[in-house]
Amino acid sequence: MTPLLQVRDLTKRYGARLGCGDVSFDLYPGEVMGIVGESGSGKSTLLNCLAGHLAPDEGQVIFDTRAEGPVDTLRMSEPARRMLGRTDWAFVHQNARDGLRMGVSAGANVGERLMAVGARHYGDIREQAVDWLGRVEIAEDRVDDRPRAFSGGMQQRLQIARNLVTGPRLVFMDEPTGGLDVSVQARLLDLLRGLVREMGLSAIIVTHDLAVVRLLADRLMVMKSGAVVETGLTDQVLDDPQHGYTQLLVSSVLQV
Amino acid sequence: MEAMIRVSDVSKSFVLHNQGGAVIPVMAGAELSVQPGECVALVGDSGAGKSTLMRMLYGNYLSNGGSICVGGLDVARAEPREILAMRREVLGYVSQFLRVVPRVPTLEVVAEPVLAAGGRREAGEARARDLLARLNVPERLWSLSPTTFSGGEQQRVNIARGFAHDFPAMLLDEPTASLDATNRAVVLELIEEAKARGAAIVGIFHDAEARAQVCDREIDVSRFTPERAA
């Protein structure tokens, strides 16, 4: 099986300071990988380099495209990479405001992504938008409301609908449940897990919440000071951590 | 006959980096072999390493040496995705505690292993209904999440989930703990049925009667406990 994403020696420096260094991994279709570590460990830098939001200094990010097979996305033309960002890739921001257009309706937020890939029939677009709002549990009568009239949890679900409507194959998520209260988090996790399973998505989730990765991620990558210190099966890394930093991370979680 | 589960010369130690790098050897020279249709009990005092061995078989714990073959895969050396495939298709695990995503209804929790192994939704739900009914989980609870259930109810949901897919190999961690006599008998029946269809089973049973009824052999894991420096 060809990996969906092959990352090789990815390095990003901010001047003399290391953002992330020498990161390599393969992600296979249908796999969900979690990246954990404390603030400043380089996990968001890594995610942004993978998704093409930041230009790394060294390395390769090879994506198995539908048309041409594995291609290094860092050496793609800008329009080709943008197209990838609208079709096969999706990015769920921690703050829904960064991933939504706050000035247009919920339906338009979802429809816009469809139009970006060529949908033109208004009735079809609206129908698909309503269908997706339903899948993320937003009632049909809210389709014409603007996102600023939504609660934080609803905004996050709308952002997910907007991202998944084009049927991406790889989803990047930056703290998708951060800033939400726990009951809303549980609902969102359940939703994400169902969508990942049904659509056969691969996903890379950055979070500092170990409970979130335990439920969502197949594999884990632990980062500290820009370097990957440990990788493995999620429950193995959490139940039998090998690196001192991971041991500290796991033993610091408060039991409920 | 080819063994379904074969553990050869497995060792394990824990290194506690945040406690002065203390090295705690917990297992050395572990050997175990289970044939299809056979149920082997792990016995030994508390702390002897029964759970550790189970977790190494399931891939939760890394081993430091030796090999752990389950249905042809060496768990001690496998990639995460190979271990996940093994857990979907080959090796089932009935743990002591139910861990589920909040909000998911009981029926789906139980049916999920069938879907994960590639079965159809209807088949999974039919199997889930059958098992929940046999384990006396009231039907009015099936559409609710098990997170709010009593300990005994959760344990029965957990067992139903563990037996939903016909795994060729299974790990059972105290499957009869905290069950009443009726449900205990149902669980023992499920174990007998799994053996009859050829499942290779490794279990921890503190319930000596249950152990005598379903297990063909006992392995004392304290034989694999390394000598500790005083």
GROMACS .gro file of C-alpha atoms in nm:
model
  486
    1MET     CA    1   0.000   0.000   0.000
    2THR     CA    2   0.129   0.348  -0.088
    3PRO     CA    3   0.132   0.590   0.206
    4LEU     CA    4  -0.104   0.883   0.158
    5LEU     CA    5   0.157   1.117   0.300
    6GLN     CA    6   0.533   1.066   0.327
    7VAL     CA    7   0.722   1.324   0.529
    8ARG     CA    8   1.100   1.329   0.513
    9ASP     CA    9   1.341   1.529   0.729
   10LEU     CA   10   1.113   1.828   0.764
   11THR     CA   11   1.288   2.118   0.935
   12LYS     CA   12   1.171   2.471   1.009
   13ARG     CA   13   1.384   2.731   1.184
   14TYR     CA   14   1.282   3.070   1.312
   15GLY     CA   15   1.618   3.242   1.283
   16ALA     CA   16   1.850   3.060   1.520
   17ARG     CA   17   1.559   2.892   1.701
   18LEU     CA   18   1.432   2.553   1.590
   19GLY     CA   19   1.059   2.530   1.509
   20CYS     CA   20   1.065   2.162   1.428
   21GLY     CA   21   1.360   1.948   1.324
   22ASP     CA   22   1.414   1.638   1.109
   23VAL     CA   23   1.059   1.508   1.127
   24SER     CA   24   0.991   1.198   0.917
   25PHE     CA   25   0.686   0.968   0.907
   26ASP     CA   26   0.447   0.787   0.676
   27LEU     CA   27   0.070   0.821   0.706
   28TYR     CA   28  -0.140   0.548   0.544
   29PRO     CA   29  -0.495   0.585   0.410
   30GLY     CA   30  -0.751   0.572   0.691
   31GLU     CA   31  -0.493   0.638   0.964
   32VAL     CA   32  -0.537   0.905   1.227
   33MET     CA   33  -0.218   1.036   1.383
   34GLY     CA   34  -0.205   1.255   1.690
   35ILE     CA   35   0.078   1.499   1.761
   36VAL     CA   36   0.111   1.587   2.129
   37GLY     CA   37   0.347   1.801   2.331
   38GLU     CA   38   0.336   2.111   2.548
   39SER     CA   39   0.300   2.464   2.414
   40GLY     CA   40   0.608   2.562   2.217
   41SER     CA   41   0.706   2.204   2.137
   42GLY     CA   42   0.673   2.269   1.765
   43LYS     CA   43   0.357   2.073   1.696
   44SER     CA   44   0.165   2.360   1.536
   45THR     CA   45   0.473   2.461   1.335
   46LEU     CA   46   0.493   2.107   1.204
   47LEU     CA   47   0.122   2.099   1.116
   48ASN     CA   48   0.145   2.430   0.932
   49CYS     CA   49   0.450   2.313   0.737
   50LEU     CA   50   0.269   1.993   0.639
   51ALA     CA   51  -0.041   2.180   0.528
   52GLY     CA   52   0.155   2.432   0.322
   53HIS     CA   53   0.079   2.732   0.546
   54LEU     CA   54   0.444   2.771   0.639
   55ALA     CA   55   0.746   2.712   0.416
   56PRO     CA   56   0.989   2.467   0.581
   57ASP     CA   57   1.364   2.515   0.538
   58GLU     CA   58   1.435   2.156   0.448
   59GLY     CA   59   1.256   1.832   0.376
   60GLN     CA   60   0.980   1.681   0.168
   61VAL     CA   61   0.604   1.643   0.210
   62ILE     CA   62   0.500   1.385  -0.049
   63PHE     CA   63   0.127   1.342  -0.104
   64ASP     CA   64  -0.027   1.060  -0.307
   65THR     CA   65  -0.235   1.269  -0.549
   66ARG     CA   66  -0.532   1.119  -0.736
   67ALA     CA   67  -0.403   1.220  -1.078
   68GLU     CA   68  -0.027   1.181  -1.063
   69GLY     CA   69   0.050   0.961  -0.763
   70PRO     CA   70   0.310   1.072  -0.505
   71VAL     CA   71   0.418   1.436  -0.554
   72ASP     CA   72   0.630   1.657  -0.327
   73THR     CA   73   0.381   1.930  -0.234
   74LEU     CA   74   0.661   2.171  -0.137
   75ARG     CA   75   0.778   2.177  -0.497
   76MET     CA   76   0.430   2.203  -0.651
   77SER     CA   77   0.320   2.521  -0.823
   78GLU     CA   78   0.125   2.758  -0.599
   79PRO     CA   79  -0.206   2.710  -0.792
   80ALA     CA   80  -0.168   2.331  -0.776
   81ARG     CA   81  -0.112   2.346  -0.400
   82ARG     CA   82  -0.409   2.578  -0.354
   83MET     CA   83  -0.625   2.337  -0.552
   84LEU     CA   84  -0.512   2.056  -0.322
   85GLY     CA   85  -0.608   2.273  -0.025
   86ARG     CA   86  -0.959   2.309  -0.166
   87THR     CA   87  -1.014   1.947  -0.266
   88ASP     CA   88  -0.817   1.662  -0.110
   89TRP     CA   89  -0.695   1.851   0.193
   90ALA     CA   90  -0.886   2.018   0.471
   91PHE     CA   91  -0.768   2.225   0.765
   92VAL     CA   92  -0.969   2.261   1.083
   93HIS     CA   93  -0.844   2.557   1.287
   94GLN     CA   94  -0.854   2.574   1.664
   95ASN     CA   95  -1.042   2.901   1.640
   96ALA     CA   96  -1.341   2.849   1.411
   97ARG     CA   97  -1.323   3.219   1.315
   98ASP     CA   98  -0.997   3.147   1.133
   99GLY     CA   99  -1.160   2.882   0.920
  100LEU     CA  100  -1.499   3.042   0.854
  101ARG     CA  101  -1.619   3.350   0.670
  102MET     CA  102  -1.803   3.531   0.945
  103GLY     CA  103  -1.985   3.770   0.712
  104VAL     CA  104  -2.183   3.515   0.512
  105SER     CA  105  -2.448   3.259   0.609
  106ALA     CA  106  -2.376   2.908   0.737
  107GLY     CA  107  -2.509   2.763   0.411
  108ALA     CA  108  -2.283   2.989   0.208
  109ASN     CA  109  -1.982   2.888   0.417
  110VAL     CA  110  -2.038   2.528   0.317
  111GLY     CA  111  -2.149   2.608  -0.039
  112GLU     CA  112  -1.847   2.823  -0.107
  113ARG     CA  113  -1.613   2.527  -0.087
  114LEU     CA  114  -1.831   2.337  -0.332
  115MET     CA  115  -1.830   2.632  -0.573
  116ALA     CA  116  -1.451   2.648  -0.547
  117VAL     CA  117  -1.436   2.303  -0.703
  118GLY     CA  118  -1.681   2.388  -0.979
  119ALA     CA  119  -2.036   2.335  -0.844
  120ARG     CA  120  -2.271   2.589  -1.006
  121HIS     CA  121  -2.628   2.467  -0.960
  122TYR     CA  122  -2.776   2.668  -0.670
  123GLY     CA  123  -3.036   2.406  -0.575
  124ASP     CA  124  -2.775   2.129  -0.558
  125ILE     CA  125  -2.534   2.341  -0.355
  126ARG     CA  126  -2.802   2.437  -0.106
  127GLU     CA  127  -2.921   2.079  -0.077
  128GLN     CA  128  -2.567   1.955  -0.007
  129ALA     CA  129  -2.508   2.237   0.241
  130VAL     CA  130  -2.825   2.147   0.431
  131ASP     CA  131  -2.729   1.780   0.425
  132TRP     CA  132  -2.386   1.857   0.572
  133LEU     CA  133  -2.525   2.092   0.836
  134GLY     CA  134  -2.751   1.804   0.937
  135ARG     CA  135  -2.455   1.568   0.963
  136VAL     CA  136  -2.283   1.806   1.203
  137GLU     CA  137  -2.611   1.850   1.391
  138ILE     CA  138  -2.697   2.204   1.287
  139ALA     CA  139  -3.071   2.239   1.226
  140GLU     CA  140  -3.193   2.331   0.876
  141ASP     CA  141  -3.359   2.651   1.000
  142ARG     CA  142  -3.014   2.789   1.090
  143VAL     CA  143  -2.880   2.759   0.734
  144ASP     CA  144  -2.932   3.129   0.658
  145ASP     CA  145  -2.787   3.255   0.988
  146ARG     CA  146  -2.437   3.393   1.001
  147PRO     CA  147  -2.175   3.207   1.205
  148ARG     CA  148  -2.144   3.495   1.451
  149ALA     CA  149  -2.494   3.408   1.571
  150PHE     CA  150  -2.371   3.055   1.657
  151SER     CA  151  -2.225   2.924   1.982
  152GLY     CA  152  -1.856   2.823   1.989
  153GLY     CA  153  -1.939   2.453   1.954
  154MET     CA  154  -2.172   2.519   1.660
  155GLN     CA  155  -1.909   2.733   1.488
  156GLN     CA  156  -1.661   2.449   1.524
  157ARG     CA  157  -1.909   2.199   1.377
  158LEU     CA  158  -1.981   2.440   1.091
  159GLN     CA  159  -1.610   2.467   1.022
  160ILE     CA  160  -1.590   2.088   1.005
  161ALA     CA  161  -1.885   2.073   0.762
  162ARG     CA  162  -1.724   2.339   0.544
  163ASN     CA  163  -1.403   2.138   0.536
  164LEU     CA  164  -1.547   1.795   0.474
  165VAL     CA  165  -1.813   1.880   0.214
  166THR     CA  166  -1.570   1.833  -0.075
  167GLY     CA  167  -1.477   1.483   0.042
  168PRO     CA  168  -1.111   1.544   0.131
  169ARG     CA  169  -0.875   1.253   0.188
  170LEU     CA  170  -0.651   1.422   0.444
  171VAL     CA  171  -0.764   1.648   0.725
  172PHE     CA  172  -0.530   1.859   0.937
  173MET     CA  173  -0.673   1.959   1.275
  174ASP     CA  174  -0.518   2.209   1.515
  175GLU     CA  175  -0.661   2.161   1.865
  176PRO     CA  176  -1.011   2.092   1.725
  177THR     CA  177  -1.168   2.068   2.070
  178GLY     CA  178  -0.962   2.343   2.237
  179GLY     CA  179  -1.162   2.617   2.402
  180LEU     CA  180  -1.488   2.419   2.404
  181ASP     CA  181  -1.653   2.302   2.722
  182VAL     CA  182  -1.636   1.929   2.791
  183SER     CA  183  -1.992   1.830   2.694
  184VAL     CA  184  -1.947   2.003   2.358
  185GLN     CA  185  -1.607   1.838   2.322
  186ALA     CA  186  -1.758   1.493   2.371
  187ARG     CA  187  -2.018   1.560   2.103
  188LEU     CA  188  -1.755   1.688   1.862
  189LEU     CA  189  -1.527   1.390   1.926
  190ASP     CA  190  -1.810   1.148   1.861
  191LEU     CA  191  -1.891   1.334   1.540
  192LEU     CA  192  -1.530   1.341   1.421
  193ARG     CA  193  -1.478   0.975   1.498
  194GLY     CA  194  -1.792   0.880   1.302
  195LEU     CA  195  -1.692   1.093   1.002
  196VAL     CA  196  -1.337   0.957   0.998
  197ARG     CA  197  -1.472   0.602   1.003
  198GLU     CA  198  -1.747   0.654   0.742
  199MET     CA  199  -1.541   0.855   0.496
  200GLY     CA  200  -1.218   0.658   0.544
  201LEU     CA  201  -1.034   0.985   0.612
  202SER     CA  202  -0.675   1.015   0.716
  203ALA     CA  203  -0.615   1.285   0.971
  204ILE     CA  204  -0.335   1.454   1.161
  205ILE     CA  205  -0.453   1.603   1.488
  206VAL     CA  206  -0.246   1.840   1.696
  207THR     CA  207  -0.358   1.864   2.056
  208HIS     CA  208  -0.226   1.878   2.408
  209ASP     CA  209  -0.522   1.677   2.536
  210LEU     CA  210  -0.422   1.314   2.585
  211ALA     CA  211  -0.783   1.202   2.634
  212VAL     CA  212  -0.868   1.337   2.288
  213VAL     CA  213  -0.590   1.142   2.118
  214ARG     CA  214  -0.675   0.827   2.309
  215LEU     CA  215  -1.021   0.835   2.156
  216LEU     CA  216  -0.939   0.963   1.808
  217ALA     CA  217  -0.585   0.872   1.711
  218ASP     CA  218  -0.444   0.537   1.598
  219ARG     CA  219  -0.087   0.656   1.635
  220LEU     CA  220   0.094   0.916   1.837
  221MET     CA  221   0.394   1.139   1.788
  222VAL     CA  222   0.531   1.314   2.096
  223MET     CA  223   0.725   1.638   2.043
  224LYS     CA  224   0.951   1.834   2.272
  225SER     CA  225   1.158   2.143   2.183
  226GLY     CA  226   1.099   2.092   1.810
  227ALA     CA  227   1.206   1.728   1.801
  228VAL     CA  228   1.006   1.406   1.790
  229VAL     CA  229   1.097   1.216   2.106
  230GLU     CA  230   0.865   0.918   2.075
  231THR     CA  231   0.622   0.758   1.828
  232GLY     CA  232   0.403   0.451   1.835
  233LEU     CA  233   0.057   0.306   1.872
  234THR     CA  234  -0.154   0.548   2.078
  235ASP     CA  235  -0.236   0.320   2.371
  236GLN     CA  236   0.119   0.183   2.378
  237VAL     CA  237   0.269   0.533   2.404
  238LEU     CA  238   0.019   0.629   2.675
  239ASP     CA  239   0.032   0.300   2.871
  240ASP     CA  240   0.404   0.226   2.836
  241PRO     CA  241   0.581   0.554   2.755
  242GLN     CA  242   0.952   0.510   2.688
  243HIS     CA  243   1.088   0.865   2.688
  244GLY     CA  244   1.124   1.062   3.007
  245TYR     CA  245   0.925   1.352   2.869
  246THR     CA  246   0.633   1.130   2.764
  247GLN     CA  247   0.639   0.965   3.108
  248LEU     CA  248   0.614   1.308   3.264
  249LEU     CA  249   0.334   1.411   3.027
  250VAL     CA  250   0.129   1.096   3.095
  251SER     CA  251   0.181   1.104   3.471
  252SER     CA  252   0.084   1.471   3.488
  253VAL     CA  253  -0.272   1.415   3.364
  254LEU     CA  254  -0.528   1.474   3.635
  255GLN     CA  255  -0.757   1.177   3.696
  256VAL     CA  256  -1.128   1.252   3.692
  257MET     CA  257  -0.108  -2.805   1.466
  258GLU     CA  258   0.023  -2.448   1.433
  259ALA     CA  259  -0.008  -2.246   1.757
  260MET     CA  260  -0.233  -1.940   1.730
  261ILE     CA  261  -0.038  -1.756   1.998
  262ARG     CA  262   0.329  -1.821   2.067
  263VAL     CA  263   0.543  -1.625   2.312
  264SER     CA  264   0.915  -1.706   2.307
  265ASP     CA  265   1.180  -1.578   2.548
  266VAL     CA  266   1.005  -1.249   2.611
  267SER     CA  267   1.149  -0.999   2.856
  268LYS     CA  268   1.028  -0.666   2.983
  269SER     CA  269   1.154  -0.395   3.212
  270PHE     CA  270   1.031  -0.050   3.295
  271VAL     CA  271   1.269   0.247   3.303
  272LEU     CA  272   1.145   0.534   3.518
  273HIS     CA  273   1.326   0.837   3.380
  274ASN     CA  274   1.174   1.077   3.627
  275GLN     CA  275   1.264   0.867   3.929
  276GLY     CA  276   1.638   0.861   3.889
  277GLY     CA  277   1.627   0.634   3.585
  278ALA     CA  278   1.530   0.335   3.800
  279VAL     CA  279   1.515   0.014   3.596
  280ILE     CA  280   1.252  -0.236   3.709
  281PRO     CA  281   1.279  -0.577   3.541
  282VAL     CA  282   0.936  -0.738   3.546
  283MET     CA  283   0.966  -1.035   3.313
  284ALA     CA  284   1.234  -1.258   3.163
  285GLY     CA  285   1.224  -1.574   2.956
  286ALA     CA  286   0.844  -1.583   2.921
  287GLU     CA  287   0.715  -1.878   2.716
  288LEU     CA  288   0.357  -1.950   2.616
  289SER     CA  289   0.187  -2.132   2.334
  290VAL     CA  290  -0.187  -2.160   2.273
  291GLN     CA  291  -0.352  -2.382   2.014
  292PRO     CA  292  -0.682  -2.304   1.839
  293GLY     CA  293  -0.972  -2.416   2.058
  294GLU     CA  294  -0.761  -2.402   2.373
  295CYS     CA  295  -0.805  -2.179   2.679
  296VAL     CA  296  -0.498  -2.110   2.890
  297ALA     CA  297  -0.518  -1.936   3.228
  298LEU     CA  298  -0.242  -1.709   3.351
  299VAL     CA  299  -0.197  -1.756   3.724
  300GLY     CA  300   0.041  -1.615   3.983
  301ASP     CA  301   0.035  -1.374   4.273
  302SER     CA  302  -0.066  -1.016   4.231
  303GLY     CA  303   0.228  -0.834   4.072
  304ALA     CA  304   0.369  -1.150   3.912
  305GLY     CA  305   0.307  -1.008   3.565
  306LYS     CA  306  -0.022  -1.158   3.442
  307SER     CA  307  -0.157  -0.825   3.317
  308THR     CA  308   0.184  -0.723   3.184
  309LEU     CA  309   0.198  -1.035   2.967
  310MET     CA  310  -0.159  -0.974   2.843
  311ARG     CA  311  -0.073  -0.615   2.753
  312MET     CA  312   0.236  -0.724   2.566
  313LEU     CA  313   0.024  -0.973   2.370
  314TYR     CA  314  -0.217  -0.694   2.277
  315GLY     CA  315   0.063  -0.451   2.190
  316ASN     CA  316  -0.011  -0.203   2.471
  317TYR     CA  317   0.328  -0.269   2.626
  318LEU     CA  318   0.652  -0.297   2.433
  319SER     CA  319   0.871  -0.598   2.498
  320ASN     CA  320   1.247  -0.564   2.535
  321GLY     CA  321   1.334  -0.901   2.387
  322GLY     CA  322   1.191  -1.220   2.239
  323SER     CA  323   0.900  -1.265   2.004
  324ILE     CA  324   0.522  -1.263   2.043
  325CYS     CA  325   0.347  -1.424   1.747
  326VAL     CA  326  -0.029  -1.388   1.718
  327GLY     CA  327  -0.177  -1.538   1.403
  328GLY     CA  328   0.155  -1.500   1.220
  329LEU     CA  329   0.229  -1.139   1.322
  330ASP     CA  330   0.522  -1.069   1.555
  331VAL     CA  331   0.361  -0.814   1.783
  332ALA     CA  332   0.699  -0.732   1.940
  333ARG     CA  333   0.825  -0.596   1.606
  334ALA     CA  334   0.510  -0.492   1.420
  335GLU     CA  335   0.423  -0.144   1.290
  336PRO     CA  336   0.131   0.034   1.458
  337ARG     CA  337  -0.096  -0.021   1.159
  338GLU     CA  338  -0.019  -0.394   1.158
  339ILE     CA  339  -0.111  -0.415   1.526
  340LEU     CA  340  -0.432  -0.223   1.460
  341ALA     CA  341  -0.522  -0.465   1.178
  342MET     CA  342  -0.451  -0.757   1.413
  343ARG     CA  343  -0.682  -0.603   1.675
  344ARG     CA  344  -0.958  -0.557   1.418
  345GLU     CA  345  -0.941  -0.904   1.270
  346VAL     CA  346  -0.743  -1.151   1.479
  347LEU     CA  347  -0.716  -1.069   1.849
  348GLY     CA  348  -1.008  -0.962   2.068
  349TYR     CA  349  -0.965  -0.823   2.419
  350VAL     CA  350  -1.216  -0.816   2.701
  351SER     CA  351  -1.060  -0.569   2.941
  352GLN     CA  352  -1.174  -0.510   3.297
  353PHE     CA  353  -1.312  -0.169   3.223
  354LEU     CA  354  -1.522  -0.029   2.944
  355ARG     CA  355  -1.370   0.269   2.766
  356VAL     CA  356  -1.602   0.435   2.516
  357VAL     CA  357  -1.661   0.760   2.336
  358PRO     CA  358  -1.928   0.953   2.527
  359ARG     CA  359  -2.277   0.966   2.370
  360VAL     CA  360  -2.246   0.653   2.155
  361PRO     CA  361  -2.546   0.421   2.216
  362THR     CA  362  -2.483   0.079   2.373
  363LEU     CA  363  -2.602  -0.110   2.066
  364GLU     CA  364  -2.342   0.069   1.851
  365VAL     CA  365  -2.069   0.020   2.109
  366VAL     CA  366  -2.132  -0.356   2.099
  367ALA     CA  367  -2.175  -0.377   1.719
  368GLU     CA  368  -1.862  -0.175   1.644
  369PRO     CA  369  -1.606  -0.460   1.641
  370VAL     CA  370  -1.816  -0.638   1.375
  371LEU     CA  371  -1.813  -0.326   1.154
  372ALA     CA  372  -1.441  -0.270   1.221
  373ALA     CA  373  -1.369  -0.623   1.099
  374GLY     CA  374  -1.556  -0.544   0.776
  375GLY     CA  375  -1.901  -0.683   0.866
  376ARG     CA  376  -2.230  -0.520   0.763
  377ARG     CA  377  -2.417  -0.289   0.999
  378GLU     CA  378  -2.727  -0.512   1.009
  379ALA     CA  379  -2.518  -0.817   1.092
  380GLY     CA  380  -2.336  -0.627   1.366
  381GLU     CA  381  -2.654  -0.494   1.522
  382ALA     CA  382  -2.825  -0.833   1.508
  383ARG     CA  383  -2.526  -0.986   1.687
  384ALA     CA  384  -2.524  -0.701   1.941
  385ARG     CA  385  -2.896  -0.751   2.018
  386ASP     CA  386  -2.845  -1.122   2.063
  387LEU     CA  387  -2.552  -1.077   2.304
  388LEU     CA  388  -2.707  -0.796   2.506
  389ALA     CA  389  -3.023  -1.004   2.550
  390ARG     CA  390  -2.823  -1.310   2.655
  391LEU     CA  391  -2.631  -1.101   2.909
  392ASN     CA  392  -2.957  -0.961   3.047
  393VAL     CA  393  -2.893  -0.597   2.964
  394PRO     CA  394  -3.247  -0.451   2.956
  395GLU     CA  395  -3.356  -0.352   2.606
  396ARG     CA  396  -3.458  -0.002   2.719
  397LEU     CA  397  -3.088   0.071   2.783
  398TRP     CA  398  -2.965  -0.026   2.435
  399SER     CA  399  -3.020   0.316   2.282
  400LEU     CA  400  -2.837   0.494   2.568
  401SER     CA  401  -2.466   0.548   2.615
  402PRO     CA  402  -2.320   0.300   2.868
  403THR     CA  403  -2.120   0.577   3.041
  404THR     CA  404  -2.398   0.623   3.297
  405PHE     CA  405  -2.464   0.251   3.360
  406SER     CA  406  -2.388   0.067   3.682
  407GLY     CA  407  -2.056  -0.118   3.713
  408GLY     CA  408  -2.212  -0.459   3.647
  409GLU     CA  409  -2.405  -0.332   3.344
  410GLN     CA  410  -2.092  -0.174   3.200
  411GLN     CA  411  -1.903  -0.497   3.249
  412ARG     CA  412  -2.172  -0.691   3.060
  413VAL     CA  413  -2.170  -0.436   2.775
  414ASN     CA  414  -1.793  -0.476   2.769
  415ILE     CA  415  -1.822  -0.854   2.744
  416ALA     CA  416  -2.087  -0.832   2.471
  417ARG     CA  417  -1.854  -0.601   2.277
  418GLY     CA  418  -1.561  -0.840   2.326
  419PHE     CA  419  -1.755  -1.137   2.191
  420ALA     CA  420  -1.937  -0.954   1.908
  421HIS     CA  421  -1.683  -1.045   1.643
  422ASP     CA  422  -1.570  -1.409   1.615
  423PHE     CA  423  -1.202  -1.346   1.676
  424PRO     CA  424  -0.967  -1.642   1.619
  425ALA     CA  425  -0.775  -1.538   1.933
  426MET     CA  426  -0.897  -1.368   2.252
  427LEU     CA  427  -0.762  -1.218   2.573
  428LEU     CA  428  -0.993  -1.219   2.874
  429ASP     CA  429  -0.905  -1.010   3.180
  430GLU     CA  430  -1.127  -1.128   3.468
  431PRO     CA  431  -1.437  -1.171   3.253
  432THR     CA  432  -1.652  -1.300   3.540
  433ALA     CA  433  -1.555  -1.037   3.797
  434SER     CA  434  -1.847  -0.846   3.953
  435LEU     CA  435  -2.114  -1.058   3.781
  436ASP     CA  436  -2.405  -1.238   3.945
  437ALA     CA  437  -2.441  -1.617   3.911
  438THR     CA  438  -2.675  -1.602   3.610
  439ASN     CA  439  -2.456  -1.371   3.405
  440ARG     CA  440  -2.143  -1.551   3.513
  441ALA     CA  441  -2.289  -1.868   3.365
  442VAL     CA  442  -2.366  -1.684   3.040
  443VAL     CA  443  -2.005  -1.561   3.013
  444LEU     CA  444  -1.870  -1.912   3.072
  445GLU     CA  445  -2.105  -2.036   2.798
  446LEU     CA  446  -1.972  -1.769   2.560
  447ILE     CA  447  -1.617  -1.879   2.636
  448GLU     CA  448  -1.708  -2.246   2.571
  449GLU     CA  449  -1.870  -2.145   2.240
  450ALA     CA  450  -1.564  -1.946   2.136
  451LYS     CA  451  -1.343  -2.247   2.212
  452ALA     CA  452  -1.576  -2.476   2.018
  453ARG     CA  453  -1.543  -2.262   1.705
  454GLY     CA  454  -1.164  -2.277   1.741
  455ALA     CA  455  -1.067  -1.959   1.922
  456ALA     CA  456  -0.736  -1.962   2.111
  457ILE     CA  457  -0.792  -1.791   2.447
  458VAL     CA  458  -0.562  -1.651   2.716
  459GLY     CA  459  -0.734  -1.544   3.035
  460ILE     CA  460  -0.687  -1.415   3.387
  461PHE     CA  461  -0.950  -1.562   3.621
  462HIS     CA  462  -0.939  -1.502   3.993
  463ASP     CA  463  -1.261  -1.705   4.008
  464ALA     CA  464  -1.108  -2.053   4.061
  465GLU     CA  465  -1.428  -2.242   3.976
  466ALA     CA  466  -1.469  -2.057   3.648
  467ARG     CA  467  -1.106  -2.123   3.570
  468ALA     CA  468  -1.145  -2.495   3.636
  469GLN     CA  469  -1.454  -2.507   3.415
  470VAL     CA  470  -1.325  -2.337   3.098
  471CYS     CA  471  -0.945  -2.356   3.108
  472ASP     CA  472  -0.745  -2.646   2.969
  473ARG     CA  473  -0.412  -2.546   3.125
  474GLU     CA  474  -0.259  -2.302   3.368
  475ILE     CA  475   0.065  -2.110   3.323
  476ASP     CA  476   0.223  -1.972   3.638
  477VAL     CA  477   0.376  -1.642   3.531
  478SER     CA  478   0.581  -1.608   3.851
  479ARG     CA  479   0.822  -1.848   3.677
  480PHE     CA  480   0.903  -1.554   3.448
  481THR     CA  481   0.951  -1.299   3.725
  482PRO     CA  482   1.317  -1.202   3.734
  483GLU     CA  483   1.508  -1.220   4.061
  484ARG     CA  484   1.495  -0.876   4.213
  485ALA     CA  485   1.794  -0.723   4.384
  486ALA     CA  486   1.691  -0.657   4.742
   0.00000   0.00000   0.00000
